[in-house]
mmCIF file with all atom_site columns, C-alpha atoms in Angstrom:
data_model
loop_
_atom_site.group_PDB
_atom_site.id
_atom_site.type_symbol
_atom_site.label_atom_id
_atom_site.label_alt_id
_atom_site.label_comp_id
_atom_site.label_asym_id
_atom_site.label_entity_id
_atom_site.label_seq_id
_atom_site.pdbx_PDB_ins_code
_atom_site.Cartn_x
_atom_site.Cartn_y
_atom_site.Cartn_z
_atom_site.occupancy
_atom_site.B_iso_or_equiv
_atom_site.pdbx_formal_charge
_atom_site.auth_seq_id
_atom_site.auth_comp_id
_atom_site.auth_asym_id
_atom_site.auth_atom_id
_atom_site.pdbx_PDB_model_num
ATOM 1   C CA . ASP A 1 1   ? -0.114  0.141  0.045   1.00 66.00 ? 1   ASP A CA 1
ATOM 2   C CA . THR A 1 2   ? 1.443   3.312  -1.053  1.00 71.00 ? 2   THR A CA 1
ATOM 3   C CA . ALA A 1 3   ? 0.906   5.866  1.643   1.00 93.00 ? 3   ALA A CA 1
ATOM 4   C CA . VAL A 1 4   ? 1.238   8.923  -0.478  1.00 97.00 ? 4   VAL A CA 1
ATOM 5   C CA . SER A 1 5   ? 0.869   8.540  -4.256  1.00 97.00 ? 5   SER A CA 1
ATOM 6   C CA . GLN A 1 6   ? 1.252   10.971 -7.103  1.00 97.00 ? 6   GLN A CA 1
ATOM 7   C CA . THR A 1 7   ? 0.316   10.809 -10.639 1.00 97.00 ? 7   THR A CA 1
ATOM 8   C CA . PRO A 1 8   ? 1.861   10.979 -13.124 1.00 97.00 ? 8   PRO A CA 1
ATOM 9   C CA . LYS A 1 9   ? 5.341   10.150 -12.213 1.00 96.00 ? 9   LYS A CA 1
ATOM 10  C CA . TYR A 1 10  ? 6.804   11.899 -15.364 1.00 97.00 ? 10  TYR A CA 1
ATOM 11  C CA . LEU A 1 11  ? 5.145   14.572 -17.394 1.00 98.00 ? 11  LEU A CA 1
ATOM 12  C CA . VAL A 1 12  ? 6.613   16.106 -20.631 1.00 98.00 ? 12  VAL A CA 1
ATOM 13  C CA . THR A 1 13  ? 4.621   18.979 -22.123 1.00 97.00 ? 13  THR A CA 1
ATOM 14  C CA . GLN A 1 14  ? 5.154   22.048 -24.217 1.00 98.00 ? 14  GLN A CA 1
ATOM 15  C CA . MET A 1 15  ? 5.364   25.653 -23.095 1.00 98.00 ? 15  MET A CA 1
ATOM 16  C CA . GLY A 1 16  ? 1.987   27.274 -22.765 1.00 98.00 ? 16  GLY A CA 1
ATOM 17  C CA . ASN A 1 17  ? 0.195   24.140 -21.945 1.00 98.00 ? 17  ASN A CA 1
ATOM 18  C CA . ASP A 1 18  ? -1.935  23.540 -18.828 1.00 98.00 ? 18  ASP A CA 1
ATOM 19  C CA . LYS A 1 19  ? -1.422  20.477 -16.674 1.00 98.00 ? 19  LYS A CA 1
ATOM 20  C CA . SER A 1 20  ? -2.444  18.961 -13.340 1.00 98.00 ? 20  SER A CA 1
ATOM 21  C CA . ILE A 1 21  ? -0.653  16.699 -10.765 1.00 98.00 ? 21  ILE A CA 1
ATOM 22  C CA . LYS A 1 22  ? -2.747  14.573 -8.621  1.00 98.00 ? 22  LYS A CA 1
ATOM 23  C CA . CYS A 1 23  ? -1.854  13.418 -5.129  1.00 98.00 ? 23  CYS A CA 1
ATOM 24  C CA . GLU A 1 24  ? -3.745  11.125 -2.656  1.00 97.00 ? 24  GLU A CA 1
ATOM 25  C CA . GLN A 1 25  ? -2.740  9.943  0.798   1.00 97.00 ? 25  GLN A CA 1
ATOM 26  C CA . ASN A 1 26  ? -4.194  6.994  2.673   1.00 95.00 ? 26  ASN A CA 1
ATOM 27  C CA . LEU A 1 27  ? -2.487  7.742  6.034   1.00 91.00 ? 27  LEU A CA 1
ATOM 28  C CA . GLY A 1 28  ? -5.515  9.552  7.506   1.00 89.00 ? 28  GLY A CA 1
ATOM 29  C CA . HIS A 1 29  ? -3.523  12.675 7.650   1.00 89.00 ? 29  HIS A CA 1
ATOM 30  C CA . ASP A 1 30  ? -5.281  16.023 7.672   1.00 86.00 ? 30  ASP A CA 1
ATOM 31  C CA . THR A 1 31  ? -2.351  18.262 6.434   1.00 89.00 ? 31  THR A CA 1
ATOM 32  C CA . MET A 1 32  ? -1.052  18.010 2.810   1.00 91.00 ? 32  MET A CA 1
ATOM 33  C CA . TYR A 1 33  ? 1.673   19.807 1.108   1.00 93.00 ? 33  TYR A CA 1
ATOM 34  C CA . TRP A 1 34  ? 3.295   20.623 -2.315  1.00 96.00 ? 34  TRP A CA 1
ATOM 35  C CA . TYR A 1 35  ? 7.098   20.912 -2.490  1.00 96.00 ? 35  TYR A CA 1
ATOM 36  C CA . LYS A 1 36  ? 9.215   21.797 -5.528  1.00 97.00 ? 36  LYS A CA 1
ATOM 37  C CA . GLN A 1 37  ? 12.720  20.423 -5.951  1.00 98.00 ? 37  GLN A CA 1
ATOM 38  C CA . ASP A 1 38  ? 14.746  22.245 -8.541  1.00 95.00 ? 38  ASP A CA 1
ATOM 39  C CA . SER A 1 39  ? 17.675  21.243 -10.596 1.00 93.00 ? 39  SER A CA 1
ATOM 40  C CA . LYS A 1 40  ? 20.243  21.669 -7.771  1.00 93.00 ? 40  LYS A CA 1
ATOM 41  C CA . LYS A 1 41  ? 18.134  19.404 -5.540  1.00 94.00 ? 41  LYS A CA 1
ATOM 42  C CA . PHE A 1 42  ? 16.880  22.267 -3.233  1.00 96.00 ? 42  PHE A CA 1
ATOM 43  C CA . LEU A 1 43  ? 13.550  21.524 -1.937  1.00 97.00 ? 43  LEU A CA 1
ATOM 44  C CA . LYS A 1 44  ? 11.123  24.269 -1.107  1.00 94.00 ? 44  LYS A CA 1
ATOM 45  C CA . ILE A 1 45  ? 7.441   24.314 0.157   1.00 94.00 ? 45  ILE A CA 1
ATOM 46  C CA . MET A 1 46  ? 4.858   25.831 -2.212  1.00 94.00 ? 46  MET A CA 1
ATOM 47  C CA . PHE A 1 47  ? 1.482   25.235 -0.705  1.00 91.00 ? 47  PHE A CA 1
ATOM 48  C CA . SER A 1 48  ? 0.068   23.523 2.500   1.00 90.00 ? 48  SER A CA 1
ATOM 49  C CA . TYR A 1 49  ? -3.635  22.554 3.054   1.00 88.00 ? 49  TYR A CA 1
ATOM 50  C CA . ASN A 1 50  ? -5.183  21.567 6.417   1.00 85.00 ? 50  ASN A CA 1
ATOM 51  C CA . ASN A 1 51  ? -8.541  19.905 6.132   1.00 82.00 ? 51  ASN A CA 1
ATOM 52  C CA . LYS A 1 52  ? -9.119  21.193 2.628   1.00 82.00 ? 52  LYS A CA 1
ATOM 53  C CA . GLU A 1 53  ? -8.245  24.748 3.608   1.00 84.00 ? 53  GLU A CA 1
ATOM 54  C CA . LEU A 1 54  ? -5.210  26.726 2.452   1.00 86.00 ? 54  LEU A CA 1
ATOM 55  C CA . ILE A 1 55  ? -2.908  27.537 5.305   1.00 82.00 ? 55  ILE A CA 1
ATOM 56  C CA . ILE A 1 56  ? 0.476   28.198 3.441   1.00 79.00 ? 56  ILE A CA 1
ATOM 57  C CA . ASN A 1 57  ? 0.900   29.801 0.185   1.00 80.00 ? 57  ASN A CA 1
ATOM 58  C CA . GLU A 1 58  ? 4.650   30.738 -0.477  1.00 82.00 ? 58  GLU A CA 1
ATOM 59  C CA . THR A 1 59  ? 5.661   33.068 -3.080  1.00 80.00 ? 59  THR A CA 1
ATOM 60  C CA . VAL A 1 60  ? 4.494   31.004 -5.999  1.00 89.00 ? 60  VAL A CA 1
ATOM 61  C CA . PRO A 1 61  ? 3.269   32.471 -9.397  1.00 91.00 ? 61  PRO A CA 1
ATOM 62  C CA . ASN A 1 62  ? -0.525  32.514 -9.490  1.00 92.00 ? 62  ASN A CA 1
ATOM 63  C CA . ARG A 1 63  ? -0.333  30.095 -12.442 1.00 96.00 ? 63  ARG A CA 1
ATOM 64  C CA . PHE A 1 64  ? 0.024   27.419 -9.834  1.00 96.00 ? 64  PHE A CA 1
ATOM 65  C CA . SER A 1 65  ? -3.384  26.640 -8.262  1.00 94.00 ? 65  SER A CA 1
ATOM 66  C CA . PRO A 1 66  ? -3.755  23.877 -5.695  1.00 94.00 ? 66  PRO A CA 1
ATOM 67  C CA . LYS A 1 67  ? -7.189  22.343 -5.029  1.00 94.00 ? 67  LYS A CA 1
ATOM 68  C CA . SER A 1 68  ? -8.083  19.936 -2.247  1.00 93.00 ? 68  SER A CA 1
ATOM 69  C CA . PRO A 1 69  ? -11.514 18.155 -2.772  1.00 92.00 ? 69  PRO A CA 1
ATOM 70  C CA . ASP A 1 70  ? -11.140 16.288 0.604   1.00 92.00 ? 70  ASP A CA 1
ATOM 71  C CA . LYS A 1 71  ? -8.428  15.944 3.067   1.00 90.00 ? 71  LYS A CA 1
ATOM 72  C CA . ALA A 1 72  ? -7.080  12.822 1.241   1.00 95.00 ? 72  ALA A CA 1
ATOM 73  C CA . HIS A 1 73  ? -6.414  14.628 -1.962  1.00 96.00 ? 73  HIS A CA 1
ATOM 74  C CA . LEU A 1 74  ? -4.431  17.580 -3.002  1.00 96.00 ? 74  LEU A CA 1
ATOM 75  C CA . ASN A 1 75  ? -3.956  18.297 -6.746  1.00 97.00 ? 75  ASN A CA 1
ATOM 76  C CA . LEU A 1 76  ? -1.793  20.935 -8.233  1.00 97.00 ? 76  LEU A CA 1
ATOM 77  C CA . HIS A 1 77  ? -2.907  22.586 -11.452 1.00 97.00 ? 77  HIS A CA 1
ATOM 78  C CA . ILE A 1 78  ? -0.332  24.596 -13.537 1.00 97.00 ? 78  ILE A CA 1
ATOM 79  C CA . ASN A 1 79  ? -1.526  27.036 -16.304 1.00 97.00 ? 79  ASN A CA 1
ATOM 80  C CA . SER A 1 80  ? 0.501   28.448 -19.223 1.00 98.00 ? 80  SER A CA 1
ATOM 81  C CA . LEU A 1 81  ? 3.618   26.210 -18.422 1.00 98.00 ? 81  LEU A CA 1
ATOM 82  C CA . GLU A 1 82  ? 7.075   27.951 -18.710 1.00 97.00 ? 82  GLU A CA 1
ATOM 83  C CA . LEU A 1 83  ? 10.490  26.390 -19.211 1.00 97.00 ? 83  LEU A CA 1
ATOM 84  C CA . GLY A 1 84  ? 11.320  27.375 -15.685 1.00 95.00 ? 84  GLY A CA 1
ATOM 85  C CA . ASP A 1 85  ? 8.560   25.200 -14.277 1.00 97.00 ? 85  ASP A CA 1
ATOM 86  C CA . SER A 1 86  ? 10.624  22.067 -15.006 1.00 97.00 ? 86  SER A CA 1
ATOM 87  C CA . ALA A 1 87  ? 11.346  20.472 -11.701 1.00 97.00 ? 87  ALA A CA 1
ATOM 88  C CA . VAL A 1 88  ? 10.345  17.595 -9.558  1.00 98.00 ? 88  VAL A CA 1
ATOM 89  C CA . TYR A 1 89  ? 7.167   18.276 -7.576  1.00 98.00 ? 89  TYR A CA 1
ATOM 90  C CA . PHE A 1 90  ? 6.617   16.333 -4.307  1.00 98.00 ? 90  PHE A CA 1
ATOM 91  C CA . CYS A 1 91  ? 3.500   15.897 -2.409  1.00 97.00 ? 91  CYS A CA 1
ATOM 92  C CA . ALA A 1 92  ? 3.439   15.180 1.266   1.00 94.00 ? 92  ALA A CA 1
ATOM 93  C CA . SER A 1 93  ? 1.261   14.754 4.153   1.00 92.00 ? 93  SER A CA 1
ATOM 94  C CA . SER A 1 94  ? 1.432   14.741 7.869   1.00 89.00 ? 94  SER A CA 1
ATOM 95  C CA . ARG A 1 95  ? -0.790  14.622 10.936  1.00 83.00 ? 95  ARG A CA 1
ATOM 96  C CA . GLY A 1 96  ? -2.170  17.695 12.416  1.00 68.00 ? 96  GLY A CA 1
ATOM 97  C CA . GLN A 1 97  ? -1.351  21.404 11.972  1.00 60.00 ? 97  GLN A CA 1
ATOM 98  C CA . GLY A 1 98  ? 1.161   21.637 14.658  1.00 54.00 ? 98  GLY A CA 1
ATOM 99  C CA . ALA A 1 99  ? 4.873   21.253 14.340  1.00 49.00 ? 99  ALA A CA 1
ATOM 100 C CA . SER A 1 100 ? 5.076   17.981 15.876  1.00 57.00 ? 100 SER A CA 1
ATOM 101 C CA . SER A 1 101 ? 4.226   15.814 13.098  1.00 83.00 ? 101 SER A CA 1
ATOM 102 C CA . GLU A 1 102 ? 6.370   13.629 10.906  1.00 89.00 ? 102 GLU A CA 1
ATOM 103 C CA . ALA A 1 103 ? 5.787   14.199 7.155   1.00 91.00 ? 103 ALA A CA 1
ATOM 104 C CA . PHE A 1 104 ? 5.652   11.573 4.452   1.00 93.00 ? 104 PHE A CA 1
ATOM 105 C CA . PHE A 1 105 ? 6.414   12.150 0.827   1.00 96.00 ? 105 PHE A CA 1
ATOM 106 C CA . GLY A 1 106 ? 5.130   10.833 -2.466  1.00 97.00 ? 106 GLY A CA 1
ATOM 107 C CA . GLN A 1 107 ? 7.536   9.538  -5.158  1.00 96.00 ? 107 GLN A CA 1
ATOM 108 C CA . GLY A 1 108 ? 7.573   12.862 -7.081  1.00 97.00 ? 108 GLY A CA 1
ATOM 109 C CA . THR A 1 109 ? 6.537   13.946 -10.424 1.00 98.00 ? 109 THR A CA 1
ATOM 110 C CA . ARG A 1 110 ? 9.255   14.993 -12.848 1.00 97.00 ? 110 ARG A CA 1
ATOM 111 C CA . LEU A 1 111 ? 7.854   17.823 -14.920 1.00 98.00 ? 111 LEU A CA 1
ATOM 112 C CA . THR A 1 112 ? 9.749   18.707 -18.122 1.00 98.00 ? 112 THR A CA 1
ATOM 113 C CA . VAL A 1 113 ? 8.642   21.696 -20.104 1.00 98.00 ? 113 VAL A CA 1
ATOM 114 C CA . VAL A 1 114 ? 9.880   21.828 -23.718 1.00 97.00 ? 114 VAL A CA 1
ATOM 115 C CA . GLY B 2 1   ? 11.905  31.685 8.534   1.00 83.00 ? 1   GLY B CA 1
ATOM 116 C CA . ILE B 2 2   ? 14.519  29.316 9.734   1.00 90.00 ? 2   ILE B CA 1
ATOM 117 C CA . GLN B 2 3   ? 17.731  28.526 7.987   1.00 95.00 ? 3   GLN B CA 1
ATOM 118 C CA . VAL B 2 4   ? 19.084  25.048 7.618   1.00 97.00 ? 4   VAL B CA 1
ATOM 119 C CA . GLU B 2 5   ? 22.726  24.271 6.738   1.00 98.00 ? 5   GLU B CA 1
ATOM 120 C CA . GLN B 2 6   ? 24.089  20.918 6.097   1.00 98.00 ? 6   GLN B CA 1
ATOM 121 C CA . SER B 2 7   ? 27.726  19.803 5.988   1.00 98.00 ? 7   SER B CA 1
ATOM 122 C CA . PRO B 2 8   ? 29.634  18.524 4.304   1.00 98.00 ? 8   PRO B CA 1
ATOM 123 C CA . PRO B 2 9   ? 27.920  19.300 0.885   1.00 98.00 ? 9   PRO B CA 1
ATOM 124 C CA . ASP B 2 10  ? 29.630  16.090 -0.785  1.00 98.00 ? 10  ASP B CA 1
ATOM 125 C CA . LEU B 2 11  ? 30.972  12.966 0.711   1.00 98.00 ? 11  LEU B CA 1
ATOM 126 C CA . ILE B 2 12  ? 32.944  10.148 -0.993  1.00 98.00 ? 12  ILE B CA 1
ATOM 127 C CA . LEU B 2 13  ? 33.240  6.959  1.002   1.00 97.00 ? 13  LEU B CA 1
ATOM 128 C CA . GLN B 2 14  ? 34.837  3.627  0.538   1.00 98.00 ? 14  GLN B CA 1
ATOM 129 C CA . GLU B 2 15  ? 32.398  0.786  1.370   1.00 98.00 ? 15  GLU B CA 1
ATOM 130 C CA . GLY B 2 16  ? 32.593  -0.108 4.987   1.00 98.00 ? 16  GLY B CA 1
ATOM 131 C CA . ALA B 2 17  ? 33.638  3.336  6.229   1.00 98.00 ? 17  ALA B CA 1
ATOM 132 C CA . ASN B 2 18  ? 31.757  5.364  8.866   1.00 98.00 ? 18  ASN B CA 1
ATOM 133 C CA . SER B 2 19  ? 30.759  9.035  8.516   1.00 98.00 ? 19  SER B CA 1
ATOM 134 C CA . THR B 2 20  ? 28.998  11.733 10.297  1.00 98.00 ? 20  THR B CA 1
ATOM 135 C CA . LEU B 2 21  ? 26.569  14.293 8.521   1.00 98.00 ? 21  LEU B CA 1
ATOM 136 C CA . ARG B 2 22  ? 25.655  17.448 10.359  1.00 98.00 ? 22  ARG B CA 1
ATOM 137 C CA . CYS B 2 23  ? 22.613  19.742 10.193  1.00 98.00 ? 23  CYS B CA 1
ATOM 138 C CA . ASN B 2 24  ? 22.571  23.229 11.911  1.00 98.00 ? 24  ASN B CA 1
ATOM 139 C CA . PHE B 2 25  ? 19.524  25.377 12.423  1.00 96.00 ? 25  PHE B CA 1
ATOM 140 C CA . SER B 2 26  ? 19.281  29.090 12.813  1.00 95.00 ? 26  SER B CA 1
ATOM 141 C CA . ASP B 2 27  ? 16.378  28.838 15.185  1.00 91.00 ? 27  ASP B CA 1
ATOM 142 C CA . SER B 2 28  ? 14.744  26.118 17.486  1.00 89.00 ? 28  SER B CA 1
ATOM 143 C CA . VAL B 2 29  ? 12.660  23.694 15.814  1.00 88.00 ? 29  VAL B CA 1
ATOM 144 C CA . ASN B 2 30  ? 9.929   21.380 17.141  1.00 85.00 ? 30  ASN B CA 1
ATOM 145 C CA . ASN B 2 31  ? 10.041  18.999 14.150  1.00 89.00 ? 31  ASN B CA 1
ATOM 146 C CA . LEU B 2 32  ? 13.148  17.636 12.848  1.00 93.00 ? 32  LEU B CA 1
ATOM 147 C CA . GLN B 2 33  ? 13.540  14.940 10.049  1.00 95.00 ? 33  GLN B CA 1
ATOM 148 C CA . TRP B 2 34  ? 16.255  13.122 8.305   1.00 98.00 ? 34  TRP B CA 1
ATOM 149 C CA . PHE B 2 35  ? 15.605  11.766 4.720   1.00 98.00 ? 35  PHE B CA 1
ATOM 150 C CA . HIS B 2 36  ? 17.484  9.876  2.167   1.00 98.00 ? 36  HIS B CA 1
ATOM 151 C CA . GLN B 2 37  ? 16.823  10.652 -1.610  1.00 97.00 ? 37  GLN B CA 1
ATOM 152 C CA . ASN B 2 38  ? 17.934  7.650  -3.302  1.00 93.00 ? 38  ASN B CA 1
ATOM 153 C CA . PRO B 2 39  ? 19.145  7.671  -6.968  1.00 90.00 ? 39  PRO B CA 1
ATOM 154 C CA . TRP B 2 40  ? 15.672  7.036  -8.244  1.00 91.00 ? 40  TRP B CA 1
ATOM 155 C CA . GLY B 2 41  ? 14.453  10.224 -6.517  1.00 94.00 ? 41  GLY B CA 1
ATOM 156 C CA . GLN B 2 42  ? 12.442  8.792  -3.807  1.00 94.00 ? 42  GLN B CA 1
ATOM 157 C CA . LEU B 2 43  ? 12.510  10.630 -0.542  1.00 96.00 ? 43  LEU B CA 1
ATOM 158 C CA . ILE B 2 44  ? 12.658  7.994  2.261   1.00 96.00 ? 44  ILE B CA 1
ATOM 159 C CA . ASN B 2 45  ? 12.101  8.741  5.955   1.00 96.00 ? 45  ASN B CA 1
ATOM 160 C CA . LEU B 2 46  ? 15.027  7.934  7.982   1.00 98.00 ? 46  LEU B CA 1
ATOM 161 C CA . PHE B 2 47  ? 14.292  9.669  11.432  1.00 97.00 ? 47  PHE B CA 1
ATOM 162 C CA . TYR B 2 48  ? 11.822  11.893 13.067  1.00 94.00 ? 48  TYR B CA 1
ATOM 163 C CA . ILE B 2 49  ? 14.059  13.292 15.852  1.00 95.00 ? 49  ILE B CA 1
ATOM 164 C CA . PRO B 2 50  ? 13.303  16.640 17.339  1.00 92.00 ? 50  PRO B CA 1
ATOM 165 C CA . SER B 2 51  ? 15.556  15.690 20.269  1.00 94.00 ? 51  SER B CA 1
ATOM 166 C CA . GLY B 2 52  ? 17.400  12.685 21.648  1.00 97.00 ? 52  GLY B CA 1
ATOM 167 C CA . THR B 2 53  ? 19.042  9.707  19.889  1.00 98.00 ? 53  THR B CA 1
ATOM 168 C CA . LYS B 2 54  ? 17.586  6.981  17.623  1.00 98.00 ? 54  LYS B CA 1
ATOM 169 C CA . GLN B 2 55  ? 18.995  4.067  15.948  1.00 98.00 ? 55  GLN B CA 1
ATOM 170 C CA . ASN B 2 56  ? 17.903  2.049  12.944  1.00 96.00 ? 56  ASN B CA 1
ATOM 171 C CA . GLY B 2 57  ? 20.276  -0.683 11.814  1.00 97.00 ? 57  GLY B CA 1
ATOM 172 C CA . ARG B 2 58  ? 23.550  1.008  10.629  1.00 98.00 ? 58  ARG B CA 1
ATOM 173 C CA . LEU B 2 59  ? 22.031  4.487  10.849  1.00 98.00 ? 59  LEU B CA 1
ATOM 174 C CA . SER B 2 60  ? 21.624  6.544  13.996  1.00 98.00 ? 60  SER B CA 1
ATOM 175 C CA . ALA B 2 61  ? 20.780  10.209 14.653  1.00 98.00 ? 61  ALA B CA 1
ATOM 176 C CA . THR B 2 62  ? 21.425  12.473 17.555  1.00 98.00 ? 62  THR B CA 1
ATOM 177 C CA . THR B 2 63  ? 19.739  15.891 17.922  1.00 97.00 ? 63  THR B CA 1
ATOM 178 C CA . VAL B 2 64  ? 20.690  18.358 20.436  1.00 97.00 ? 64  VAL B CA 1
ATOM 179 C CA . ALA B 2 65  ? 17.778  20.797 20.439  1.00 92.00 ? 65  ALA B CA 1
ATOM 180 C CA . THR B 2 66  ? 19.286  23.253 22.871  1.00 94.00 ? 66  THR B CA 1
ATOM 181 C CA . GLU B 2 67  ? 22.215  23.852 20.518  1.00 96.00 ? 67  GLU B CA 1
ATOM 182 C CA . ARG B 2 68  ? 20.225  23.719 17.355  1.00 96.00 ? 68  ARG B CA 1
ATOM 183 C CA . TYR B 2 69  ? 21.999  20.850 15.565  1.00 97.00 ? 69  TYR B CA 1
ATOM 184 C CA . SER B 2 70  ? 21.439  17.235 14.539  1.00 98.00 ? 70  SER B CA 1
ATOM 185 C CA . LEU B 2 71  ? 23.942  14.564 13.504  1.00 98.00 ? 71  LEU B CA 1
ATOM 186 C CA . LEU B 2 72  ? 23.372  11.616 11.308  1.00 98.00 ? 72  LEU B CA 1
ATOM 187 C CA . TYR B 2 73  ? 25.809  8.600  11.702  1.00 98.00 ? 73  TYR B CA 1
ATOM 188 C CA . ILE B 2 74  ? 26.267  6.158  8.905   1.00 98.00 ? 74  ILE B CA 1
ATOM 189 C CA . SER B 2 75  ? 28.239  3.035  9.937   1.00 98.00 ? 75  SER B CA 1
ATOM 190 C CA . SER B 2 76  ? 29.762  0.344  7.736   1.00 98.00 ? 76  SER B CA 1
ATOM 191 C CA . SER B 2 77  ? 28.528  2.191  4.620   1.00 98.00 ? 77  SER B CA 1
ATOM 192 C CA . GLN B 2 78  ? 27.198  0.224  1.644   1.00 97.00 ? 78  GLN B CA 1
ATOM 193 C CA . THR B 2 79  ? 26.825  1.290  -2.000  1.00 97.00 ? 79  THR B CA 1
ATOM 194 C CA . THR B 2 80  ? 23.160  1.388  -1.522  1.00 96.00 ? 80  THR B CA 1
ATOM 195 C CA . ASP B 2 81  ? 23.742  4.177  1.059   1.00 97.00 ? 81  ASP B CA 1
ATOM 196 C CA . SER B 2 82  ? 24.585  6.550  -2.002  1.00 97.00 ? 82  SER B CA 1
ATOM 197 C CA . GLY B 2 83  ? 22.180  9.326  -2.642  1.00 97.00 ? 83  GLY B CA 1
ATOM 198 C CA . VAL B 2 84  ? 21.327  12.702 -1.094  1.00 98.00 ? 84  VAL B CA 1
ATOM 199 C CA . TYR B 2 85  ? 20.746  13.031 2.603   1.00 98.00 ? 85  TYR B CA 1
ATOM 200 C CA . PHE B 2 86  ? 18.472  15.916 3.668   1.00 98.00 ? 86  PHE B CA 1
ATOM 201 C CA . CYS B 2 87  ? 17.613  17.253 7.029   1.00 98.00 ? 87  CYS B CA 1
ATOM 202 C CA . ALA B 2 88  ? 14.431  19.477 7.471   1.00 96.00 ? 88  ALA B CA 1
ATOM 203 C CA . GLY B 2 89  ? 12.916  21.358 10.289  1.00 93.00 ? 89  GLY B CA 1
ATOM 204 C CA . ALA B 2 90  ? 9.784   23.228 11.307  1.00 89.00 ? 90  ALA B CA 1
ATOM 205 C CA . LYS B 2 91  ? 9.384   25.824 14.057  1.00 83.00 ? 91  LYS B CA 1
ATOM 206 C CA . ALA B 2 92  ? 6.977   25.162 16.770  1.00 57.00 ? 92  ALA B CA 1
ATOM 207 C CA . ALA B 2 93  ? 4.419   27.707 15.573  1.00 44.00 ? 93  ALA B CA 1
ATOM 208 C CA . GLY B 2 94  ? 4.191   26.448 11.977  1.00 47.00 ? 94  GLY B CA 1
ATOM 209 C CA . ASN B 2 95  ? 4.257   23.127 10.123  1.00 71.00 ? 95  ASN B CA 1
ATOM 210 C CA . LYS B 2 96  ? 6.041   23.700 7.016   1.00 84.00 ? 96  LYS B CA 1
ATOM 211 C CA . LEU B 2 97  ? 9.422   21.747 6.739   1.00 90.00 ? 97  LEU B CA 1
ATOM 212 C CA . THR B 2 98  ? 12.376  23.863 5.681   1.00 94.00 ? 98  THR B CA 1
ATOM 213 C CA . PHE B 2 99  ? 15.070  21.731 4.098   1.00 97.00 ? 99  PHE B CA 1
ATOM 214 C CA . GLY B 2 100 ? 18.783  21.890 4.107   1.00 97.00 ? 100 GLY B CA 1
ATOM 215 C CA . GLY B 2 101 ? 20.726  21.767 1.045   1.00 97.00 ? 101 GLY B CA 1
ATOM 216 C CA . GLY B 2 102 ? 21.565  18.173 1.313   1.00 98.00 ? 102 GLY B CA 1
ATOM 217 C CA . THR B 2 103 ? 24.812  16.205 1.603   1.00 98.00 ? 103 THR B CA 1
ATOM 218 C CA . ARG B 2 104 ? 25.536  14.157 -1.560  1.00 97.00 ? 104 ARG B CA 1
ATOM 219 C CA . VAL B 2 105 ? 26.990  10.736 -0.546  1.00 98.00 ? 105 VAL B CA 1
ATOM 220 C CA . LEU B 2 106 ? 28.677  8.311  -2.951  1.00 97.00 ? 106 LEU B CA 1
ATOM 221 C CA . VAL B 2 107 ? 29.800  4.984  -1.498  1.00 97.00 ? 107 VAL B CA 1
ATOM 222 C CA . LYS B 2 108 ? 32.337  3.343  -3.781  1.00 97.00 ? 108 LYS B CA 1
ATOM 223 C CA . PRO B 2 109 ? 32.844  -0.508 -3.662  1.00 96.00 ? 109 PRO B CA 1
#
């Protein structure tokens, strides 16, 4: 059983397209996150949701729009893709909104914009 | 936000060697985790260790919360230990993990 699963694992698309990445967790956690890993392997948070409500929105272009239909799912939609959006996107989840909570990560989605 | 610094940035080991990776935080954290990113890109949870010492097989970790650092020990390294090791922390008031830049480990046979 995969605890945090993302689809697709790989995504190659042209500039200007719109694409979505889906994430689901079966851990019963109520907080979910999107992180971006750049080409230098640096990981940075983009968004965090708690019980379907946005609680963290870092400085991310508004072409990125997260959506949480329920607390087990957090999807990421990206409009008008740009070359600089190429990266690995990780979904994660943890229990509770407090800091004392271990986070678990999905396998990542490697997005390549050509 | 907090700053997380990892050292060394790169480490080359001969199989069987021991090593220590370090993680320093600019502020106190209430959540501290160590991850291994394997060559396939997966982020594997190693330790959830806001304080104290834990051991799991050949790996162990120690966090000294009052001095804002954590250490990861790899003993009798194997080629499968290769990859990037990340530490990450979150402040007590928030829940976002801030990652260090990672330590790239290569274990040679």
